[in-house]
CSV table of C-alpha atoms in Angstrom, one decimal:
chain,number,residue,atom,x,y,z
A,1,MET,CA,0.0,0.0,0.0
A,2,SER,CA,1.6,3.3,-1.1
A,3,ALA,CA,1.8,6.4,1.0
A,4,VAL,CA,0.1,8.3,-1.7
A,5,ALA,CA,-2.9,6.0,-1.7
A,6,SER,CA,-3.1,6.2,2.1
A,7,LYS,CA,-3.0,10.0,2.2
A,8,ASN,CA,-6.1,10.0,0.0
A,9,ILE,CA,-8.2,8.4,2.7
A,10,TYR,CA,-9.3,11.8,3.9
A,11,ARG,CA,-10.4,12.6,0.3
A,12,GLN,CA,-12.1,9.2,-0.1
A,13,VAL,CA,-15.8,9.8,-1.0
A,14,GLY,CA,-17.9,9.2,2.1
A,15,PHE,CA,-15.0,8.8,4.6
A,16,LEU,CA,-15.1,12.3,6.0
A,17,PRO,CA,-18.9,12.4,6.6
A,18,PHE,CA,-18.6,8.9,8.1
A,19,VAL,CA,-15.9,9.7,10.5
A,20,THR,CA,-17.4,13.2,11.3
A,21,SER,CA,-20.7,11.6,12.2
A,22,ARG,CA,-19.0,9.0,14.3
A,23,LEU,CA,-17.0,11.8,16.1
A,24,LEU,CA,-20.2,13.7,16.9
A,25,SER,CA,-21.8,10.6,18.4
A,26,PHE,CA,-18.7,9.6,20.3
A,27,PHE,CA,-18.3,13.1,21.7
A,28,ALA,CA,-22.0,13.0,22.8
A,29,SER,CA,-21.5,9.5,24.4
A,30,GLN,CA,-18.3,10.6,26.2
A,31,ILE,CA,-19.9,13.8,27.5
A,32,GLN,CA,-23.1,12.0,28.6
A,33,ALA,CA,-21.1,9.3,30.4
A,34,ILE,CA,-19.2,11.7,32.6
A,35,VAL,CA,-22.1,13.9,33.3
A,36,VAL,CA,-24.7,11.2,34.2
A,37,ALA,CA,-22.3,9.6,36.6
A,38,TRP,CA,-21.5,12.9,38.3
A,39,GLN,CA,-25.2,13.8,38.4
A,40,VAL,CA,-26.4,10.5,39.9
A,41,TYR,CA,-23.6,10.5,42.5
A,42,ASP,CA,-24.4,14.1,43.3
A,43,LEU,CA,-28.0,13.0,44.0
A,44,THR,CA,-27.1,10.1,46.3
A,45,ARG,CA,-23.5,10.5,47.6
A,46,ASP,CA,-23.3,6.7,47.4
A,47,PRO,CA,-20.3,5.2,45.6
A,48,MET,CA,-22.5,2.1,44.6
A,49,THR,CA,-24.6,4.3,42.4
A,50,LEU,CA,-21.6,4.6,40.0
A,51,ALA,CA,-21.5,0.8,39.8
A,52,TYR,CA,-25.2,0.8,39.0
A,53,VAL,CA,-24.6,3.4,36.3
A,54,GLY,CA,-22.1,1.1,34.7
A,55,LEU,CA,-24.2,-2.1,35.1
A,56,ALA,CA,-27.3,-0.4,33.7
A,57,GLN,CA,-25.4,0.2,30.4
A,58,PHE,CA,-23.2,-3.0,30.4
A,59,ILE,CA,-25.9,-5.7,31.0
A,60,PRO,CA,-28.1,-4.8,28.0
A,61,MET,CA,-25.1,-4.5,25.8
A,62,LEU,CA,-23.9,-7.9,27.0
A,63,VAL,CA,-27.3,-9.5,26.3
A,64,LEU,CA,-27.9,-7.8,22.9
A,65,LEU,CA,-24.5,-7.8,21.2
A,66,ILE,CA,-24.9,-11.3,19.7
A,67,PRO,CA,-28.5,-10.8,18.3
A,68,ALA,CA,-27.3,-7.3,17.2
A,69,GLY,CA,-24.5,-8.9,15.1
A,70,ASP,CA,-27.1,-11.2,13.4
A,71,LEU,CA,-29.3,-8.3,12.5
A,72,ILE,CA,-26.4,-6.2,11.2
A,73,ASP,CA,-25.5,-9.0,8.8
A,74,ARG,CA,-29.0,-9.2,7.4
A,75,PHE,CA,-30.1,-5.6,7.1
A,76,ASP,CA,-28.9,-2.2,6.0
A,77,ARG,CA,-26.0,-1.3,8.4
A,78,LYS,CA,-26.3,2.4,7.8
A,79,LYS,CA,-29.9,2.4,8.7
A,80,ILE,CA,-29.1,0.4,11.9
A,81,VAL,CA,-26.4,3.0,12.9
A,82,MET,CA,-28.8,5.9,12.3
A,83,ALA,CA,-31.6,4.2,14.2
A,84,SER,CA,-29.3,3.5,17.2
A,85,TRP,CA,-28.2,7.1,17.3
A,86,LEU,CA,-31.8,8.3,17.1
A,87,LEU,CA,-32.6,6.1,20.1
A,88,GLN,CA,-29.6,7.5,21.9
A,89,ALA,CA,-30.9,11.0,21.1
A,90,VAL,CA,-34.2,9.9,22.7
A,91,CYS,CA,-32.2,8.9,25.8
A,92,SER,CA,-30.5,12.3,25.9
A,93,SER,CA,-33.9,14.0,25.7
A,94,LEU,CA,-35.2,11.9,28.6
A,95,LEU,CA,-32.2,12.8,30.7
A,96,TRP,CA,-32.7,16.4,29.7
A,97,LEU,CA,-36.3,16.2,30.9
A,98,LEU,CA,-35.3,14.5,34.2
A,99,SER,CA,-32.8,17.3,34.8
A,100,GLY,CA,-35.2,20.0,33.9
A,101,TRP,CA,-37.9,18.6,36.1
A,102,GLN,CA,-35.3,18.1,38.9
A,103,ILE,CA,-36.1,14.4,39.4
A,104,ASN,CA,-34.1,13.2,42.4
A,105,ASN,CA,-34.8,9.5,42.1
A,106,PRO,CA,-31.8,7.8,40.5
A,107,ASN,CA,-33.9,4.8,39.4
A,108,PHE,CA,-35.3,6.9,36.6
A,109,PHE,CA,-31.8,7.6,35.4
A,110,TYR,CA,-30.9,3.9,35.5
A,111,ALA,CA,-34.0,3.1,33.4
A,112,VAL,CA,-32.9,5.5,30.7
A,113,LEU,CA,-29.4,4.1,30.8
A,114,VAL,CA,-30.7,0.6,30.2
A,115,LEU,CA,-32.4,1.9,27.1
A,116,TYR,CA,-29.2,3.7,26.2
A,117,GLY,CA,-27.0,0.6,26.6
A,118,SER,CA,-29.5,-1.4,24.4
A,119,ALA,CA,-28.9,1.2,21.6
A,120,ARG,CA,-25.2,1.1,22.0
A,121,ALA,CA,-25.2,-2.7,21.6
A,122,PHE,CA,-26.0,-2.1,17.9
A,123,THR,CA,-23.8,1.0,17.3
A,124,GLY,CA,-20.3,-0.5,17.7
A,125,PRO,CA,-20.6,-3.6,15.6
A,126,ALA,CA,-22.7,-1.8,13.0
A,127,LEU,CA,-20.1,1.0,12.6
A,128,GLN,CA,-17.2,-1.5,12.4
A,129,SER,CA,-19.1,-3.5,9.8
A,130,LEU,CA,-20.1,-0.5,7.8
A,131,LEU,CA,-16.6,1.0,7.4
A,132,PRO,CA,-15.5,-1.6,4.8
A,133,GLN,CA,-18.6,-0.8,2.8
A,134,VAL,CA,-17.7,2.9,2.7
A,135,VAL,CA,-14.0,2.9,1.8
A,136,ALA,CA,-12.1,0.9,-0.9
A,137,ARG,CA,-10.4,-2.2,0.3
A,138,GLU,CA,-6.9,-0.9,-0.4
A,139,GLN,CA,-7.6,2.1,1.8
A,140,LEU,CA,-9.2,0.1,4.7
A,141,ALA,CA,-6.1,-0.1,6.9
A,142,ALA,CA,-5.5,3.6,6.6
A,143,ALA,CA,-9.2,4.3,7.4
A,144,ILE,CA,-9.0,2.1,10.5
A,145,ALA,CA,-5.9,3.9,11.7
A,146,ALA,CA,-7.4,7.4,11.1
A,147,ASN,CA,-10.7,6.3,12.7
A,148,SER,CA,-8.9,4.9,15.8
A,149,MET,CA,-6.8,8.0,16.2
A,150,LEU,CA,-9.8,10.4,16.0
A,151,MET,CA,-11.9,8.4,18.4
A,152,ARG,CA,-9.0,8.4,20.9
A,153,ILE,CA,-8.8,12.2,20.7
A,154,ALA,CA,-12.5,12.3,21.3
A,155,ALA,CA,-12.1,10.0,24.3
A,156,ILE,CA,-9.6,12.4,25.8
A,157,SER,CA,-11.4,15.7,25.2
A,158,GLY,CA,-15.0,14.5,25.5
A,159,PRO,CA,-15.0,14.2,29.3
A,160,VAL,CA,-13.2,17.5,29.7
A,161,LEU,CA,-15.9,19.2,27.5
A,162,GLY,CA,-18.6,17.4,29.4
A,163,GLY,CA,-17.4,18.6,32.8
A,164,SER,CA,-17.1,22.2,31.5
A,165,LEU,CA,-20.7,22.1,30.0
A,166,TYR,CA,-22.1,20.7,33.3
A,167,ALA,CA,-20.3,23.4,35.2
A,168,LEU,CA,-21.8,26.1,32.9
A,169,GLY,CA,-25.4,24.9,32.6
A,170,GLY,CA,-25.9,21.7,34.5
A,171,GLY,CA,-27.7,18.7,33.1
A,172,VAL,CA,-30.2,20.7,31.1
A,173,VAL,CA,-27.5,22.3,28.9
A,174,THR,CA,-25.3,19.2,28.7
A,175,TYR,CA,-28.0,16.8,27.6
A,176,ALA,CA,-29.3,19.3,25.1
A,177,VAL,CA,-25.9,19.4,23.5
A,178,CYS,CA,-25.8,15.6,23.4
A,179,LEU,CA,-29.2,15.5,21.9
A,180,VAL,CA,-28.2,17.8,19.1
A,181,ALA,CA,-24.9,15.9,18.5
A,182,PHE,CA,-26.7,12.5,18.2
A,183,LEU,CA,-29.3,14.0,15.8
A,184,ALA,CA,-26.6,15.7,13.7
A,185,ALA,CA,-24.6,12.4,13.6
A,186,ALA,CA,-27.7,10.5,12.3
A,187,LEU,CA,-28.4,13.3,9.7
A,188,LEU,CA,-24.8,13.3,8.5
A,189,MET,CA,-24.6,9.5,8.3
A,190,SER,CA,-27.7,9.6,5.9
A,191,VAL,CA,-25.5,11.2,3.2
A,192,VAL,CA,-22.7,8.7,3.5
A,193,PRO,CA,-22.6,6.6,0.2
A,194,VAL,CA,-22.3,2.8,0.7
A,195,LEU,CA,-20.2,1.8,-2.4
A,196,TYR,CA,-18.7,-1.6,-1.5
A,197,ALA,CA,-21.6,-3.6,0.2
A,198,GLU,CA,-22.0,-7.2,-0.8
A,199,LYS,CA,-25.5,-8.7,-1.3
A,200,VAL,CA,-27.0,-10.6,1.6
A,201,GLU,CA,-27.0,-14.4,0.9
A,202,PRO,CA,-30.6,-15.6,0.4
A,203,THR,CA,-29.9,-18.6,2.7
A,204,SER,CA,-29.2,-16.3,5.6
A,205,LEU,CA,-32.8,-15.1,5.5
A,206,THR,CA,-34.3,-18.6,5.7
A,207,ILE,CA,-32.3,-20.3,8.4
A,208,SER,CA,-33.0,-19.8,12.1
A,209,ALA,CA,-31.4,-17.2,14.3
A,210,TRP,CA,-29.7,-19.9,16.3
A,211,GLN,CA,-28.2,-21.4,13.1
A,212,ARG,CA,-26.9,-18.0,12.1
A,213,PHE,CA,-25.4,-17.4,15.5
A,214,THR,CA,-23.7,-20.8,15.6
A,215,ALA,CA,-22.4,-20.2,12.1
A,216,GLY,CA,-20.7,-17.0,13.3
A,217,ILE,CA,-19.1,-18.8,16.2
A,218,GLN,CA,-18.0,-21.7,14.0
A,219,PHE,CA,-16.5,-19.2,11.5
A,220,ILE,CA,-14.4,-17.6,14.3
A,221,ARG,CA,-13.3,-21.0,15.6
A,222,SER,CA,-12.3,-22.1,12.1
A,223,ARG,CA,-10.2,-19.0,11.4
A,224,PRO,CA,-7.1,-19.0,13.7
A,225,ILE,CA,-6.2,-15.5,12.5
A,226,ILE,CA,-9.5,-14.1,13.9
A,227,LEU,CA,-9.6,-16.3,17.0
A,228,GLY,CA,-5.9,-15.6,17.8
A,229,THR,CA,-6.3,-11.9,17.2
A,230,ILE,CA,-9.4,-11.2,19.4
A,231,SER,CA,-8.4,-13.6,22.2
A,232,LEU,CA,-4.9,-12.1,22.4
A,233,ASP,CA,-6.6,-8.7,23.0
A,234,LEU,CA,-8.9,-10.2,25.6
A,235,PHE,CA,-6.3,-11.8,27.7
A,236,ALA,CA,-3.5,-9.2,27.3
A,237,VAL,CA,-5.7,-6.4,28.5
A,238,LEU,CA,-7.7,-8.5,31.0
A,239,LEU,CA,-4.5,-9.7,32.8
A,240,GLY,CA,-2.0,-7.0,32.1
A,241,GLY,CA,-3.7,-3.6,32.0
A,242,VAL,CA,-2.5,-1.0,34.6
A,243,VAL,CA,-4.8,2.0,33.9
A,244,ALA,CA,-7.1,1.1,36.8
A,245,LEU,CA,-4.1,1.2,39.1
A,246,LEU,CA,-3.0,4.8,38.2
A,247,PRO,CA,-4.8,6.6,41.1
A,248,ILE,CA,-3.0,4.3,43.6
A,249,TYR,CA,0.3,4.7,41.8
A,250,ALA,CA,0.0,8.4,41.7
A,251,GLN,CA,-0.5,8.7,45.5
A,252,GLU,CA,1.4,5.8,47.0
A,253,VAL,CA,4.3,5.2,44.6
A,254,LEU,CA,5.0,8.4,42.6
A,255,HIS,CA,3.7,10.7,45.4
A,256,THR,CA,2.0,13.2,43.0
A,257,ASP,CA,-1.3,15.0,43.1
A,258,SER,CA,-4.4,15.0,40.9
A,259,THR,CA,-2.5,17.0,38.2
A,260,GLY,CA,0.1,14.3,38.1
A,261,LEU,CA,-2.6,11.6,37.8
A,262,GLY,CA,-4.1,13.6,34.9
A,263,LEU,CA,-0.7,13.6,33.2
A,264,LEU,CA,-0.3,9.8,33.7
A,265,ARG,CA,-3.8,9.2,32.2
A,266,SER,CA,-2.9,11.4,29.3
A,267,ALA,CA,0.6,9.9,28.6
A,268,MET,CA,-0.8,6.6,27.2
A,269,ALA,CA,-3.4,8.4,25.2
A,270,LEU,CA,-0.7,10.8,23.8
A,271,GLY,CA,1.4,7.8,22.6
A,272,GLU,CA,-1.7,6.4,20.9
A,273,VAL,CA,-2.7,9.6,19.2
A,274,ILE,CA,0.8,10.2,17.8
A,275,VAL,CA,1.2,6.7,16.4
A,276,GLY,CA,-2.4,6.7,15.1
A,277,LEU,CA,-1.9,10.0,13.3
A,278,TYR,CA,1.3,8.6,11.6
A,279,LEU,CA,-0.4,5.4,10.6
A,280,SER,CA,-3.4,7.2,9.1
A,281,PHE,CA,-1.0,8.8,6.6
A,282,TYR,CA,1.7,6.1,6.3
A,283,PRO,CA,0.1,2.7,7.0
A,284,PHE,CA,2.5,-0.3,6.8
A,285,ASN,CA,1.6,-3.7,5.3
A,286,GLN,CA,4.5,-6.0,5.8
A,287,ARG,CA,5.0,-8.8,8.4
A,288,VAL,CA,1.8,-7.6,10.1
A,289,GLY,CA,1.3,-10.8,12.1
A,290,MET,CA,4.7,-10.8,13.8
A,291,THR,CA,4.6,-7.0,14.2
A,292,MET,CA,1.4,-7.3,16.2
A,293,PHE,CA,3.0,-9.8,18.5
A,294,ILE,CA,6.0,-7.6,18.9
A,295,ALA,CA,3.8,-4.6,19.7
A,296,VAL,CA,1.9,-6.5,22.4
A,297,PHE,CA,5.2,-7.7,23.8
A,298,ILE,CA,6.5,-4.1,23.9
A,299,PHE,CA,3.2,-3.1,25.6
A,300,GLY,CA,3.9,-5.7,28.3
A,301,LEU,CA,7.5,-4.5,28.8
A,302,ALA,CA,6.4,-0.9,29.0
A,303,ASN,CA,3.8,-1.8,31.6
A,304,LEU,CA,6.5,-3.7,33.5
A,305,LEU,CA,8.8,-0.6,33.4
A,306,PHE,CA,5.9,1.5,34.7
A,307,ALA,CA,5.2,-1.1,37.5
A,308,LEU,CA,8.7,-0.9,38.8
A,309,SER,CA,9.3,2.8,38.3
A,310,THR,CA,9.4,5.2,41.2
A,311,VAL,CA,10.4,8.2,39.0
A,312,PHE,CA,7.5,10.2,37.7
A,313,VAL,CA,9.1,11.2,34.3
A,314,LEU,CA,10.2,7.6,33.7
A,315,SER,CA,6.6,6.4,34.4
A,316,LEU,CA,5.3,9.0,31.9
A,317,ILE,CA,7.6,7.7,29.3
A,318,ALA,CA,6.7,4.1,30.0
A,319,LEU,CA,3.0,4.8,29.6
A,320,MET,CA,3.6,6.7,26.4
A,321,ILE,CA,5.5,3.8,25.0
A,322,ALA,CA,2.7,1.4,26.1
A,323,GLY,CA,0.1,3.6,24.4
A,324,ALA,CA,2.1,3.8,21.2
A,325,ALA,CA,2.6,0.0,21.1
A,326,ASP,CA,-1.1,-0.5,21.9
A,327,MET,CA,-2.1,1.7,18.9
A,328,VAL,CA,0.1,-0.4,16.6
A,329,SER,CA,-1.6,-3.5,18.0
A,330,VAL,CA,-5.1,-2.1,17.6
A,331,TYR,CA,-4.3,-1.0,14.0
A,332,ILE,CA,-3.2,-4.5,13.0
A,333,ARG,CA,-5.8,-6.4,15.0
A,334,SER,CA,-8.7,-4.3,13.6
A,335,SER,CA,-7.4,-4.6,10.1
A,336,LEU,CA,-6.8,-8.4,10.3
A,337,VAL,CA,-10.4,-8.9,11.6
A,338,GLN,CA,-11.8,-6.9,8.8
A,339,PHE,CA,-9.7,-8.5,6.1
A,340,SER,CA,-10.3,-12.0,7.5
A,341,THR,CA,-14.1,-11.7,7.5
A,342,PRO,CA,-16.4,-11.8,4.5
A,343,ASP,CA,-18.8,-8.8,4.4
A,344,THR,CA,-21.8,-11.1,5.1
A,345,MET,CA,-20.3,-12.3,8.4
A,346,ARG,CA,-18.9,-9.0,9.7
A,347,GLY,CA,-21.8,-8.1,12.0
A,348,ARG,CA,-21.5,-11.3,14.0
A,349,VAL,CA,-17.7,-11.3,14.1
A,350,ASN,CA,-17.6,-7.7,15.2
A,351,ALA,CA,-20.2,-8.3,17.8
A,352,VAL,CA,-18.1,-11.1,19.3
A,353,ASN,CA,-15.1,-8.8,19.1
A,354,MET,CA,-16.9,-6.0,20.9
A,355,LEU,CA,-18.0,-8.5,23.5
A,356,PHE,CA,-14.4,-9.5,24.1
A,357,ILE,CA,-13.2,-5.9,24.2
A,358,GLY,CA,-15.9,-4.9,26.6
A,359,SER,CA,-15.2,-7.9,28.8
A,360,SER,CA,-11.4,-7.3,28.9
A,361,ASN,CA,-11.9,-3.6,29.8
A,362,GLU,CA,-14.6,-4.1,32.5
A,363,LEU,CA,-13.2,-7.3,34.0
A,364,GLY,CA,-9.7,-6.1,33.6
A,365,GLU,CA,-10.4,-3.1,35.9
A,366,PHE,CA,-11.9,-5.5,38.4
A,367,ARG,CA,-8.9,-7.9,38.1
A,368,ALA,CA,-6.4,-5.0,38.6
A,369,GLY,CA,-8.3,-3.6,41.6
A,370,SER,CA,-8.8,-6.9,43.4
A,371,SER,CA,-5.2,-8.0,42.7
A,372,ALA,CA,-3.9,-4.8,44.2
A,373,ALA,CA,-6.1,-5.3,47.3
A,374,TRP,CA,-4.8,-8.8,47.8
A,375,LEU,CA,-1.2,-8.5,46.8
A,376,GLY,CA,-0.4,-4.8,46.9
A,377,VAL,CA,-0.3,-2.4,43.9
A,378,VAL,CA,3.3,-3.0,42.7
A,379,PRO,CA,3.2,-6.8,42.9
A,380,ALA,CA,-0.2,-6.8,41.1
A,381,ALA,CA,1.1,-4.6,38.3
A,382,VAL,CA,4.3,-6.6,37.9
A,383,ILE,CA,2.5,-9.9,37.8
A,384,GLY,CA,0.0,-8.5,35.3
A,385,SER,CA,2.8,-7.4,33.0
A,386,PHE,CA,4.4,-10.8,33.2
A,387,PHE,CA,1.1,-12.4,32.3
A,388,THR,CA,0.9,-10.2,29.2
A,389,LEU,CA,4.5,-11.2,28.2
A,390,GLY,CA,3.7,-14.9,28.8
A,391,ILE,CA,0.4,-14.8,26.9
A,392,THR,CA,2.1,-13.2,23.9
A,393,ALA,CA,4.7,-15.9,23.8
A,394,ALA,CA,2.1,-18.6,24.2
A,395,TRP,CA,0.0,-17.1,21.4
A,396,ILE,CA,3.0,-16.9,19.0
A,397,TRP,CA,3.4,-20.7,19.5
A,398,ALA,CA,-0.4,-21.5,19.5
A,399,PHE,CA,-1.3,-19.5,16.4
A,400,PRO,CA,1.4,-20.0,13.7
A,401,ALA,CA,-1.0,-18.9,10.9
A,402,LEU,CA,-1.4,-15.5,12.6
A,403,ARG,CA,2.4,-15.3,13.2
A,404,ARG,CA,3.0,-15.9,9.5
A,405,VAL,CA,0.6,-13.3,8.0
A,406,ASN,CA,2.7,-11.0,5.9
A,407,LYS,CA,0.2,-8.6,4.3
A,408,PHE,CA,-3.4,-7.8,5.4
A,409,GLU,CA,-4.6,-9.2,2.1
A,410,ASP,CA,-3.1,-12.6,3.0
A,411,ALA,CA,-5.7,-12.9,5.7
A,412,THR,CA,-8.6,-12.7,3.2
A,413,PRO,CA,-10.5,-16.0,3.3
A,414,LYS,CA,-10.3,-18.0,0.1
A,415,THR,CA,-13.6,-18.5,-1.6
């Protein structure tokens, strides 16, 4: 893939409106997430309410992701994305009304968040499955890098913007902004041309939902490239992530304040953004399988360096390296999953992938916190880093087909 071709990704017909609409919706979701948590906690002053806020969104996503993947493979993905954003706009309007009416019962907020989580179960897999229908195949890797980088910027700046909006106008103003952003995202998505969609197989419309679901699972099990890729992400993050431990490290190991904690949280994101921006213009396409393993190995080493460091600057550098390595890994993992999956199967595969990612993030935070409580923060971080290194070595041995992938196109299933 040439650098010239990859630079044209920002001029690819449909890509800019696609990524802009996704940015609008992602900003809205990030703003809403930080504000609803703050608002509910402010109502109750009970830390458990924050757990309920997360559960209210996570449980419906967990239940609906698999059926969502089936629907995404059978129906118009763009319409599914737009419908999910419109439902999320309804949720923002309900939160706006609850704030305007000064409802103090958090159960009403939880009910809205259950509906919101149900809508989000469709958004992620549908967007990932729609992207290969919007951009040309030879530009898909560059599109994935650009998309990942822009979403990471939104993940950093969205909560800051949400906190500022809430300080200025409370929930009424904040949820109104989210409502407008979701509606604008749906409207902009409506003009995105779908140029590379494949026809739905007639047999997929006649077999049962259970048969379609098991066909998706069997497809993943029969493709070591996909199975190795998504399972590596699951276990590497589940057992080796250190983000949840940053507040403890900031206070007890590095002896810094909340500003230092903010810098630590930003260091990993900065590494991700820098590498993501580079890859969006200069994507590579050589020895991608082994490069992914090397990137995850570097991620583990950087986390180990952070775990053992007592010097603030060294810890910042370690987290930045970890973020940069993680972005390389995300770029390759996402591209391999897309190239390895036929268009008619992408919804189900991406739903399983999203389920793995959600599980690794949510359970990874629980694993890190519980390990720190049992073993101490430094031993927990060190052991987690060694787990990442060990898993990477084991996966190199267990998935030789993944290790041998040279170009992304080599992962394309033979038909």
